[in-house]
mmCIF file of C-alpha atoms and ligand atoms in Angstrom:
data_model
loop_
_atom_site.group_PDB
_atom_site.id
_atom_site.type_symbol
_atom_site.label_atom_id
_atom_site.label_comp_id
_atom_site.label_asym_id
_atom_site.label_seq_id
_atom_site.Cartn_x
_atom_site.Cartn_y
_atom_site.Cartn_z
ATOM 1 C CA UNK A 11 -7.132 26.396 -50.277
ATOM 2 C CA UNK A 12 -4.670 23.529 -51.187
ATOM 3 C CA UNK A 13 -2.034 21.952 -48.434
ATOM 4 C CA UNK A 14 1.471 22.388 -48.216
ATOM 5 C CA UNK A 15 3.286 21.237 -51.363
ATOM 6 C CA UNK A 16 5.596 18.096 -51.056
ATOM 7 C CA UNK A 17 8.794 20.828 -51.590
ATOM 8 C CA UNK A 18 7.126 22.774 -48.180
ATOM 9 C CA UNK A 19 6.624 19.237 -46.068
ATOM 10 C CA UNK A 20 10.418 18.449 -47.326
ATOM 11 C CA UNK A 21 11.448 21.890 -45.901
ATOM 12 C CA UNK A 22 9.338 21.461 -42.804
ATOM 13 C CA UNK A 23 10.807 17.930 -42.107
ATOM 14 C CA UNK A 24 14.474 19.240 -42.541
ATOM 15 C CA UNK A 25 13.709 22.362 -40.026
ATOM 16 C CA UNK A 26 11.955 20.098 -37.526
ATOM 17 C CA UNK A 27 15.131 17.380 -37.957
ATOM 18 C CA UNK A 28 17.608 20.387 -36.930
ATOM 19 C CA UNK A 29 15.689 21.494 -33.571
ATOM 20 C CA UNK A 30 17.970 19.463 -31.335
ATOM 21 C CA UNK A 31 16.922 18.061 -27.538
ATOM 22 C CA UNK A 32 20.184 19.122 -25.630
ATOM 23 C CA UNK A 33 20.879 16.768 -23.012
ATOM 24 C CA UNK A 34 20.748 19.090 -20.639
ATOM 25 C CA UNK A 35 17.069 19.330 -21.702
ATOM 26 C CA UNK A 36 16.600 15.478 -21.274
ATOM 27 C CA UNK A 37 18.081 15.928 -17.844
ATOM 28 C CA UNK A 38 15.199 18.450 -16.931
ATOM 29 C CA UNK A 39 12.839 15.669 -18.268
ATOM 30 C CA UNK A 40 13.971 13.228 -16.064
ATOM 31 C CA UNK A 41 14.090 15.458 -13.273
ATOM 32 C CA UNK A 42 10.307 16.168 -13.922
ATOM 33 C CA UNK A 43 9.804 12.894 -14.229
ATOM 34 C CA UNK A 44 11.690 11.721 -10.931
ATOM 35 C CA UNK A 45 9.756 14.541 -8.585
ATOM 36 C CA UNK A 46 6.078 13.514 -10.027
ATOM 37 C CA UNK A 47 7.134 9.717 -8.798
ATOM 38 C CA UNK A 48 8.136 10.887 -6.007
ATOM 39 C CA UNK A 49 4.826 12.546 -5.362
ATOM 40 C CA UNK A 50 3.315 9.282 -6.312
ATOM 41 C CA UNK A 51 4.784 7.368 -3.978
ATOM 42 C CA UNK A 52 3.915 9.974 -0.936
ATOM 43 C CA UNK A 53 0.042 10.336 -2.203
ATOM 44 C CA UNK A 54 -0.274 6.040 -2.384
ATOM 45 C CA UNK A 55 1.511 5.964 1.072
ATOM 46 C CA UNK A 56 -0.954 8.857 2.869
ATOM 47 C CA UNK A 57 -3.404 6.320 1.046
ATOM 48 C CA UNK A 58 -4.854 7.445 -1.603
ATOM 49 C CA UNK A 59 -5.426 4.240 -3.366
ATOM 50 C CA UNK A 60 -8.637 1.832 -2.197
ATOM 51 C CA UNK A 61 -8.024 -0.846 -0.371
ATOM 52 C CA UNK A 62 -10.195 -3.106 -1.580
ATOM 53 C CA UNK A 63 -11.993 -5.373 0.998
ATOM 54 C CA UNK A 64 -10.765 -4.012 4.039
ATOM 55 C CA UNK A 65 -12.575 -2.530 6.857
ATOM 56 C CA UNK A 66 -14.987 -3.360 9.054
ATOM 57 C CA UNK A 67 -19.118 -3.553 9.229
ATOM 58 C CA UNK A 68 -21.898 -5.374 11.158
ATOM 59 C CA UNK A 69 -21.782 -8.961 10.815
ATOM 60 C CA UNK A 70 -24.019 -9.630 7.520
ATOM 61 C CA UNK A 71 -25.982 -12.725 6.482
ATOM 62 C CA UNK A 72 -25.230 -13.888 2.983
ATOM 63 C CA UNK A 73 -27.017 -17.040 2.681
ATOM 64 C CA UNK A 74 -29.048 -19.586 5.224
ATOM 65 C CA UNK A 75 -27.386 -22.672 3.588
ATOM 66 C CA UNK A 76 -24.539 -23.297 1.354
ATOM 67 C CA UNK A 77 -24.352 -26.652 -0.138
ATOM 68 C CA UNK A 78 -20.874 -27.849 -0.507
ATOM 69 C CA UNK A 79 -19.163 -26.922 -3.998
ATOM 70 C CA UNK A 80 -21.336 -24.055 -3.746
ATOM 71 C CA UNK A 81 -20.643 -20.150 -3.519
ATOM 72 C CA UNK A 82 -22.507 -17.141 -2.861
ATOM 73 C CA UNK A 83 -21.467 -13.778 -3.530
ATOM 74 C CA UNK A 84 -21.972 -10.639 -1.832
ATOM 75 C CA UNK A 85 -20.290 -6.918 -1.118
ATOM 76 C CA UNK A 86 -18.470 -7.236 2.530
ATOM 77 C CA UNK A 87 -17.605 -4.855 4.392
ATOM 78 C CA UNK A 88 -18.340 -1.977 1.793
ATOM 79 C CA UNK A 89 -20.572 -1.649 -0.957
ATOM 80 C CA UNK A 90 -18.160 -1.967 -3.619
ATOM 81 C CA UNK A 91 -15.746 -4.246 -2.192
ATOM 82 C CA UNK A 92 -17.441 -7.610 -3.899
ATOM 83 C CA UNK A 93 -16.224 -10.947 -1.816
ATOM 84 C CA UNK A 94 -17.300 -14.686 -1.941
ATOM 85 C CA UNK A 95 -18.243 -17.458 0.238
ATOM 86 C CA UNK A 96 -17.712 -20.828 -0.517
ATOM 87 C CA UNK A 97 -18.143 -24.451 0.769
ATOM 88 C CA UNK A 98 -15.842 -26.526 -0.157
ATOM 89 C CA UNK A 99 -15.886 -30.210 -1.661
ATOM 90 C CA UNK A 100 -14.851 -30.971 1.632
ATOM 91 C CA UNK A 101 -17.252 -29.339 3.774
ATOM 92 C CA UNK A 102 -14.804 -26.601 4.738
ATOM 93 C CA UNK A 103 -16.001 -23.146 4.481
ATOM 94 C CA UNK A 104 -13.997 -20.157 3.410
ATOM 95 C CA UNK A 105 -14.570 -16.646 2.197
ATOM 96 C CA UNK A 106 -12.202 -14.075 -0.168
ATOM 97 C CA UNK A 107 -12.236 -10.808 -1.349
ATOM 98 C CA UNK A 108 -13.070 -11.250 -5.185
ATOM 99 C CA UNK A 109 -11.673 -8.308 -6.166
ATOM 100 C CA UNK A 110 -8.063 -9.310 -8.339
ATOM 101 C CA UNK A 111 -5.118 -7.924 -6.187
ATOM 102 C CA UNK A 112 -3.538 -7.217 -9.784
ATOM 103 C CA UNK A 113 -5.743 -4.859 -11.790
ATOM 104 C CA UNK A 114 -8.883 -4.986 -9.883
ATOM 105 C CA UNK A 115 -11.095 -7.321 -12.225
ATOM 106 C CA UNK A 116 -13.514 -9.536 -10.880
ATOM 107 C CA UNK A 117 -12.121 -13.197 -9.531
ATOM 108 C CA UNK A 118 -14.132 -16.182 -10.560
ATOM 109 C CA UNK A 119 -15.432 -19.375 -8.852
ATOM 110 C CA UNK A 120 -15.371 -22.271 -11.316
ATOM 111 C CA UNK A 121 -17.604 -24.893 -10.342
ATOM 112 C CA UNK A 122 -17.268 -27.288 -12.946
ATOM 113 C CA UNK A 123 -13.552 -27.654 -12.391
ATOM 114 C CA UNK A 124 -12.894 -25.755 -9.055
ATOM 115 C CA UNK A 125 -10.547 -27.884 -7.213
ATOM 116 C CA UNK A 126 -7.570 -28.182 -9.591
ATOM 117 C CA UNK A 127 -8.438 -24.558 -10.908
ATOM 118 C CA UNK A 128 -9.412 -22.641 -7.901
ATOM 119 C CA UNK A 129 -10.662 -19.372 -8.200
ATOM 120 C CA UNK A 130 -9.727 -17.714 -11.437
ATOM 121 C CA UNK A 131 -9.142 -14.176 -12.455
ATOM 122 C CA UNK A 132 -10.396 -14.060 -16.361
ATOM 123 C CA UNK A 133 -8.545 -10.800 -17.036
ATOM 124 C CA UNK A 134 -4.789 -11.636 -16.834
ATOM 125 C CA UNK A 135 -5.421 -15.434 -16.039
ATOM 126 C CA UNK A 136 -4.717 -14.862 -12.585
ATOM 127 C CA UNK A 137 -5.793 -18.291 -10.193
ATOM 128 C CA UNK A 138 -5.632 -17.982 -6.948
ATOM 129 C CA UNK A 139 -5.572 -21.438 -4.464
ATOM 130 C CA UNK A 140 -9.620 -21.150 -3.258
ATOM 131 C CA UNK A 141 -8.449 -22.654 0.115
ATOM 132 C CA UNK A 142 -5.548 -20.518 1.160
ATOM 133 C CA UNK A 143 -5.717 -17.512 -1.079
ATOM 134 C CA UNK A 144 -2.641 -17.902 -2.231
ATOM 135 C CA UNK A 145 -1.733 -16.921 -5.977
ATOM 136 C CA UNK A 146 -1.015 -20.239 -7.506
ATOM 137 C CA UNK A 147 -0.543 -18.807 -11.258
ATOM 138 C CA UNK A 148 -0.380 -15.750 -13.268
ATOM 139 C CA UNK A 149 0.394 -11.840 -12.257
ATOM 140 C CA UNK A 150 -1.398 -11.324 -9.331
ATOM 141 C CA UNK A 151 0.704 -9.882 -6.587
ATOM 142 C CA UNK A 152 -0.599 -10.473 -3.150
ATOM 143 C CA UNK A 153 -2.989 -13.514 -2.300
ATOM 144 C CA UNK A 154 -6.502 -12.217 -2.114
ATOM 145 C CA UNK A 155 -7.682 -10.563 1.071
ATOM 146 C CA UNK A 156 -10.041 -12.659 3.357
ATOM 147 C CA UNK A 157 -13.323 -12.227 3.861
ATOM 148 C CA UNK A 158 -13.999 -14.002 7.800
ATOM 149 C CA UNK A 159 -17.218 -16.158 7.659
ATOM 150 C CA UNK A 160 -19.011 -18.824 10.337
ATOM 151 C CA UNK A 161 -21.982 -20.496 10.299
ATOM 152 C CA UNK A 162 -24.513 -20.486 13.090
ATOM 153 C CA UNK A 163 -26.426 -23.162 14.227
ATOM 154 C CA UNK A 164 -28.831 -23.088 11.559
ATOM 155 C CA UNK A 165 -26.644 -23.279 8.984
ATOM 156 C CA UNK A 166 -26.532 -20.121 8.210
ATOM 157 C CA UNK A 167 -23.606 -18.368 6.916
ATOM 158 C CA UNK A 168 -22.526 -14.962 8.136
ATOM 159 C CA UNK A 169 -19.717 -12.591 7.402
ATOM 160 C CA UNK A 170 -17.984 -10.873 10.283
ATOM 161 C CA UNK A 171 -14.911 -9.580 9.672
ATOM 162 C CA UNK A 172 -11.689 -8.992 7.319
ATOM 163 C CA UNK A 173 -8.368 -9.745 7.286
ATOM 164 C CA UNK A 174 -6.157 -8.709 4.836
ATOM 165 C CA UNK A 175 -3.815 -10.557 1.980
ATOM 166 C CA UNK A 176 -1.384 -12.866 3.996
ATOM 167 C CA UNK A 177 -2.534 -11.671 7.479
ATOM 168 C CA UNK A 178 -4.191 -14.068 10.073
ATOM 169 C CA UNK A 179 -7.744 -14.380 10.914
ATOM 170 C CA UNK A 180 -6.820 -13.772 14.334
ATOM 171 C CA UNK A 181 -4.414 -10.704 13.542
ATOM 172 C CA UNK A 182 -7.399 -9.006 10.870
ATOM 173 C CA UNK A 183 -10.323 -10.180 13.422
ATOM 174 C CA UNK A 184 -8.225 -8.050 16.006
ATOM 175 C CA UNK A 185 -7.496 -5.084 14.201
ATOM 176 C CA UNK A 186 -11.348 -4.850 13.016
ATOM 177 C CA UNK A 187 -12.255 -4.717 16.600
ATOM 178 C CA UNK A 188 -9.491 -2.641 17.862
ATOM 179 C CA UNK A 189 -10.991 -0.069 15.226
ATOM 180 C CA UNK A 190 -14.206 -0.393 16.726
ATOM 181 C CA UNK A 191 -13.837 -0.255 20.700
ATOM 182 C CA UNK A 192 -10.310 -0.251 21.766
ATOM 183 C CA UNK A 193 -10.894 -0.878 25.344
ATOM 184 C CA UNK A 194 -13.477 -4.321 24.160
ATOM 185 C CA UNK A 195 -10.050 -5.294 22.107
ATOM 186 C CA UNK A 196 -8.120 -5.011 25.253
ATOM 187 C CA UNK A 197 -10.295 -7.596 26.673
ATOM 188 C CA UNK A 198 -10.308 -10.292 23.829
ATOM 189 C CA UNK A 199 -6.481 -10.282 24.332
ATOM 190 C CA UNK A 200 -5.971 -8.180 21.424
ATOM 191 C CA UNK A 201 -4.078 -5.287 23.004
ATOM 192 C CA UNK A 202 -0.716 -6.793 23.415
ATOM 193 C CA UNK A 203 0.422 -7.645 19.736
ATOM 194 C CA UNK A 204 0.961 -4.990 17.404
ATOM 195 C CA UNK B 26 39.076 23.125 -6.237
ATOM 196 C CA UNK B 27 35.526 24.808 -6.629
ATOM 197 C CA UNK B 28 33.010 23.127 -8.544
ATOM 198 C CA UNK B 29 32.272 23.439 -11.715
ATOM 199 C CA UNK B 30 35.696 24.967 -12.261
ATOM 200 C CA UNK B 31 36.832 27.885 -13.996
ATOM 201 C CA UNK B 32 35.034 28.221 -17.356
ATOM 202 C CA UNK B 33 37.431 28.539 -20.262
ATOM 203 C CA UNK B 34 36.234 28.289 -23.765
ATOM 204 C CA UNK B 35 38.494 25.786 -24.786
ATOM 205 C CA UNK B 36 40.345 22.792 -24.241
ATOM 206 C CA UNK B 37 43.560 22.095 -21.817
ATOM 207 C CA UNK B 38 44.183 19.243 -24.959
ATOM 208 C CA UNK B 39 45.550 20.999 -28.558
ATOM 209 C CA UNK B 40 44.302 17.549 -30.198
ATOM 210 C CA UNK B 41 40.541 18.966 -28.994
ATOM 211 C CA UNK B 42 40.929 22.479 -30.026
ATOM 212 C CA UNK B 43 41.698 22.188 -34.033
ATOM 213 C CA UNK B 44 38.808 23.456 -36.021
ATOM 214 C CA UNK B 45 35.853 21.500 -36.256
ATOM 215 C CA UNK B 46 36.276 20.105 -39.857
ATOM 216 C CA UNK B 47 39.111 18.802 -38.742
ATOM 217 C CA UNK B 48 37.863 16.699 -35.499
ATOM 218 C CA UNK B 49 34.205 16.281 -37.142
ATOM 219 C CA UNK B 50 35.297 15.384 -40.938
ATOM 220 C CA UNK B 51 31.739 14.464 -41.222
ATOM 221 C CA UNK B 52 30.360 17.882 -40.714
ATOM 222 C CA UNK B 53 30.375 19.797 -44.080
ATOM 223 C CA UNK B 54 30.214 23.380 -44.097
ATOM 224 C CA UNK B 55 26.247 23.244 -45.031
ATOM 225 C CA UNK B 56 25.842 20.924 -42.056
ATOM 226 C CA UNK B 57 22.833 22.442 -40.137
ATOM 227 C CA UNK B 58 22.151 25.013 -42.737
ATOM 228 C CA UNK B 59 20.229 23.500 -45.744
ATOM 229 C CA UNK B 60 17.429 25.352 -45.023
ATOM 230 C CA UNK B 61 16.670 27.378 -48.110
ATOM 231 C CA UNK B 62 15.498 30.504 -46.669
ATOM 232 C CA UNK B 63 19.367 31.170 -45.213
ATOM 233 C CA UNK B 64 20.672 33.181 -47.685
ATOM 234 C CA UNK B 65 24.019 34.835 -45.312
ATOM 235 C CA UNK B 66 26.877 33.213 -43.723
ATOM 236 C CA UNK B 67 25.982 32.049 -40.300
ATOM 237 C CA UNK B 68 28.238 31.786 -37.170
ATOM 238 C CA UNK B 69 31.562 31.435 -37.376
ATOM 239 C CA UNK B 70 33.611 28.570 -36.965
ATOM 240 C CA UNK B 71 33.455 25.842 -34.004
ATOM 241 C CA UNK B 72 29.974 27.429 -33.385
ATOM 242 C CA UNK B 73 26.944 24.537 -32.427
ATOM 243 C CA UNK B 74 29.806 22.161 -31.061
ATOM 244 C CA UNK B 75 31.095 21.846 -27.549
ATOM 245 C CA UNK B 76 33.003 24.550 -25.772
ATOM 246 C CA UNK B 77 34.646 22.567 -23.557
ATOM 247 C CA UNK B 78 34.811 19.152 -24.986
ATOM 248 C CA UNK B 79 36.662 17.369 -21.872
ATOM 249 C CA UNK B 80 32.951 18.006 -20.391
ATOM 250 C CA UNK B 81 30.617 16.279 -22.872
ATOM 251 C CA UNK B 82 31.204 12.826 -21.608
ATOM 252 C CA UNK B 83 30.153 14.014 -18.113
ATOM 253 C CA UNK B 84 27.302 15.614 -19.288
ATOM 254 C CA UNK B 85 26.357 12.233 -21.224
ATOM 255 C CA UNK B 86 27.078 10.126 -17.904
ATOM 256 C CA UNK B 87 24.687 11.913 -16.079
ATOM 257 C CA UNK B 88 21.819 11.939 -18.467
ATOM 258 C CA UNK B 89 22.353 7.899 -17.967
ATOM 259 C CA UNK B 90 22.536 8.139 -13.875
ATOM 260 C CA UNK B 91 19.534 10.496 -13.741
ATOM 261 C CA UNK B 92 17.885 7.490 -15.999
ATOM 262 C CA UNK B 93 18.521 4.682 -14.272
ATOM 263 C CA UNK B 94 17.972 6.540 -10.736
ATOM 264 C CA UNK B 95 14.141 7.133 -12.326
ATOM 265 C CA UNK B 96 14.028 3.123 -13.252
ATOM 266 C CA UNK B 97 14.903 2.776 -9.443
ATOM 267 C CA UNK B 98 12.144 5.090 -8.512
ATOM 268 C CA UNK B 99 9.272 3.185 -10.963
ATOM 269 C CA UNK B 100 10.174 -0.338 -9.220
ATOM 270 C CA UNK B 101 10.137 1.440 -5.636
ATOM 271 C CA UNK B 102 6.376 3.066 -6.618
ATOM 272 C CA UNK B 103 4.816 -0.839 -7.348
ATOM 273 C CA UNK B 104 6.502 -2.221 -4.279
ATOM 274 C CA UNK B 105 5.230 0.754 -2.021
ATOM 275 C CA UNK B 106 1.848 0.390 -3.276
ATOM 276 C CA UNK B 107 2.218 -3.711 -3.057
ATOM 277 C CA UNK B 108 3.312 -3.080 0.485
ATOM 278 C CA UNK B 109 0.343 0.087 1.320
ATOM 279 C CA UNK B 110 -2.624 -2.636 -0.007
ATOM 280 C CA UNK B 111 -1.177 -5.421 1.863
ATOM 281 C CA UNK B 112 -1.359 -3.138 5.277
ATOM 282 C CA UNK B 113 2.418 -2.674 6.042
ATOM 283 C CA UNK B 114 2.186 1.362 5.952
ATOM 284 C CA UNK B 115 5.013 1.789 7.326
ATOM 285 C CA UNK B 116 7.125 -0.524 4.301
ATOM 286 C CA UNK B 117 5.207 2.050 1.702
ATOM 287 C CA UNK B 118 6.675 5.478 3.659
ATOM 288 C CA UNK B 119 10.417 3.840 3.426
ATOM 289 C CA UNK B 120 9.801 3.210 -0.224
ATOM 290 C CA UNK B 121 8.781 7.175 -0.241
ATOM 291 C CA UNK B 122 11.929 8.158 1.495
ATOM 292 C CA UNK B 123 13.549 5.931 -0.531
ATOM 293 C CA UNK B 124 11.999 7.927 -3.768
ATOM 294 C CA UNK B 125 12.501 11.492 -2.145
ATOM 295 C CA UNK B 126 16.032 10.629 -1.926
ATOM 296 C CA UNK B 127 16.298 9.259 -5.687
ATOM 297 C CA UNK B 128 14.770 12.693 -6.502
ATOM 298 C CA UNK B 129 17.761 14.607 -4.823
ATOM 299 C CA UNK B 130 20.470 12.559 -7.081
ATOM 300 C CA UNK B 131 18.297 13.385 -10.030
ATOM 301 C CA UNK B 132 17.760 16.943 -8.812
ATOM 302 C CA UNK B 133 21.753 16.976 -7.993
ATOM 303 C CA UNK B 134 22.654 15.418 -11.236
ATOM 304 C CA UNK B 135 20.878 18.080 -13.071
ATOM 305 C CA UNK B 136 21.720 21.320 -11.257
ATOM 306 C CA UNK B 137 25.037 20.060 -11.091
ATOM 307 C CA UNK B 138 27.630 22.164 -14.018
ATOM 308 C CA UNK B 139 24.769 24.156 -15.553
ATOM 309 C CA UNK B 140 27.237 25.347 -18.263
ATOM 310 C CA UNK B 141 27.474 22.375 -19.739
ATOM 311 C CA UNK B 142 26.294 21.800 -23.206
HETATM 312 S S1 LIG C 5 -6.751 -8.299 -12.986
HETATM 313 FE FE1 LIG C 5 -6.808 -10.353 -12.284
HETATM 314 S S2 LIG C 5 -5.097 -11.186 -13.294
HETATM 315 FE FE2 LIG C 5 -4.995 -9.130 -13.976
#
């Protein structure tokens, strides 16, 4: 059995060319088009979407010393939501969500160059300020969401909480606990801002 | 006046009702028909154009505000879900609204006329 002949694919070509898309029929398109983003936007507002590294969990011990200009990483307060602690040149400790708040690929710590570089998304080139969170260049569009660590007495460092992109440590410490016991939030002073 | 008014197959304007070689010199009396296999004389004249010319414009204009009404919708979508993952809810279900409500000018823009060619 042979194809169609070059004569058939001509005639096929010139029928297909005539079949017009009336714009009423690009209107129905659109309208299509328009109610599924509609729909879109109600599903990612009920929250259908991840938030990655927010919630709350026990307090968790991720390492018993950090050295400064040194980071440990670990998944706070879910399994998959992947965060990092890290000390500082100047002895300042500070942890971050490492997941990329633009397409969800895993943020860097650069050692060799950290300070001017910060941490350092590898997908989109996305840096983000290691000491604020703050995006400092490329696509991302929130600053990463904070990952609340202290360090006891031994020197160990624990994470205990999350706050997310832009919000306080106070505000994300509060709304962990207000999750957890209400009436205990009440008491820290918690209860009377939103 | 009701709307859409009072269907008439033809223009109010003489210029727009002369015969369609005359206002489309381009179309040629095979236009539409070089298929081979049509071996008859199809429909008669004027037909596969507009029946109410004055109308075609209108019909174009909202093709372009249904489009640009959807481009509204699209940036509305990444600043709700900026706003849901950075915690302010509440942002993200006014960016829905505002959506919903893009969806009833599209919805409105389309319904609207449903004669129109
Ligand atoms: S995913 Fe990090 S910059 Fe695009």
């Amino acid at each position: 059995m042979s194809g169609p002949t070059p004569e058939e694919r001509a005639l096929v070509d010139r029928i297909s060319a005539d079949s017009l898309t009336t714009r009423r029929d690009y209107l129905r398109i659109v309208a299509t088009v328009s109610g599924g983003l509609a729909v879109g936007s109600t599903l990612v507002s009920a929250g259908v979407l991840h938030r990655h590294g927010d919630g709350t969990a026990a307090p968790l011990k991720v390492a018993d010393r950090l050295a400064p200009g040194e980071a440990v990483t670990f998944d706070y307060p879910g399994e998959d939501d992947r965060a990092m602690a890290i000390r500082l040149a100047d002895g300042s400790l500070v942890g971050w969500s490492t997941v990329c708040t633009h397409l969800a690929c895993g943020v860097l710590w650069r050692d060799n160059h950290a300070e001017q570089d910060g941490l350092y998304c590898p997908c989109h080139e996305g840096v983000f300020n290691a000491r604020t969170g703050e995006v400092t260049s490329g696509p991302p569009p929130r600053p990463l969401p904070k990952v609340l660590v202290v360090e006891d007495e031994q020197g160990a460092v624990w994470a205990i909480g999350t706050a997310r992109s832009g919000e306080s440590e106070e505000a994300g410490l509060c709304r962990g606990l207000r999750e957890r016991d209400p009436a205990l939030a009440e008491r820290a002073g918690c209860g009377r801002r939103s | 006046m009701s709307y859409p008014p009072e269907y008439t197959p033809s223009s109010a304007e003489p210029r727009l009702n002369r015969p369609v070689p005359e206002r489309y010199p381009q179309i040629r009396a095979t236009s539409g028909y070089a298929d081979p296999r049509v071996r008859r004389t199809g429909p008669g004249p004027g037909a596969g154009t507009e029946q109410e010319p004055e109308r075609s414009a209108m019909l174009t204009a909202r093709v372009a505000v249904a489009i640009t009404v959807v481009i509204g919708q699209l940036w509305a979508l990444t600043v709700a879900t900026n706003a849901w993952m950075a915690g302010s809810t509440a942002t993200a279900w006014w960016c829905t609204g505002f959506s919903a409500a893009s969806f009833l000018v599209v919805l409105a823009a389309w319904r609207i006329g449903p004669r129109d060619r």
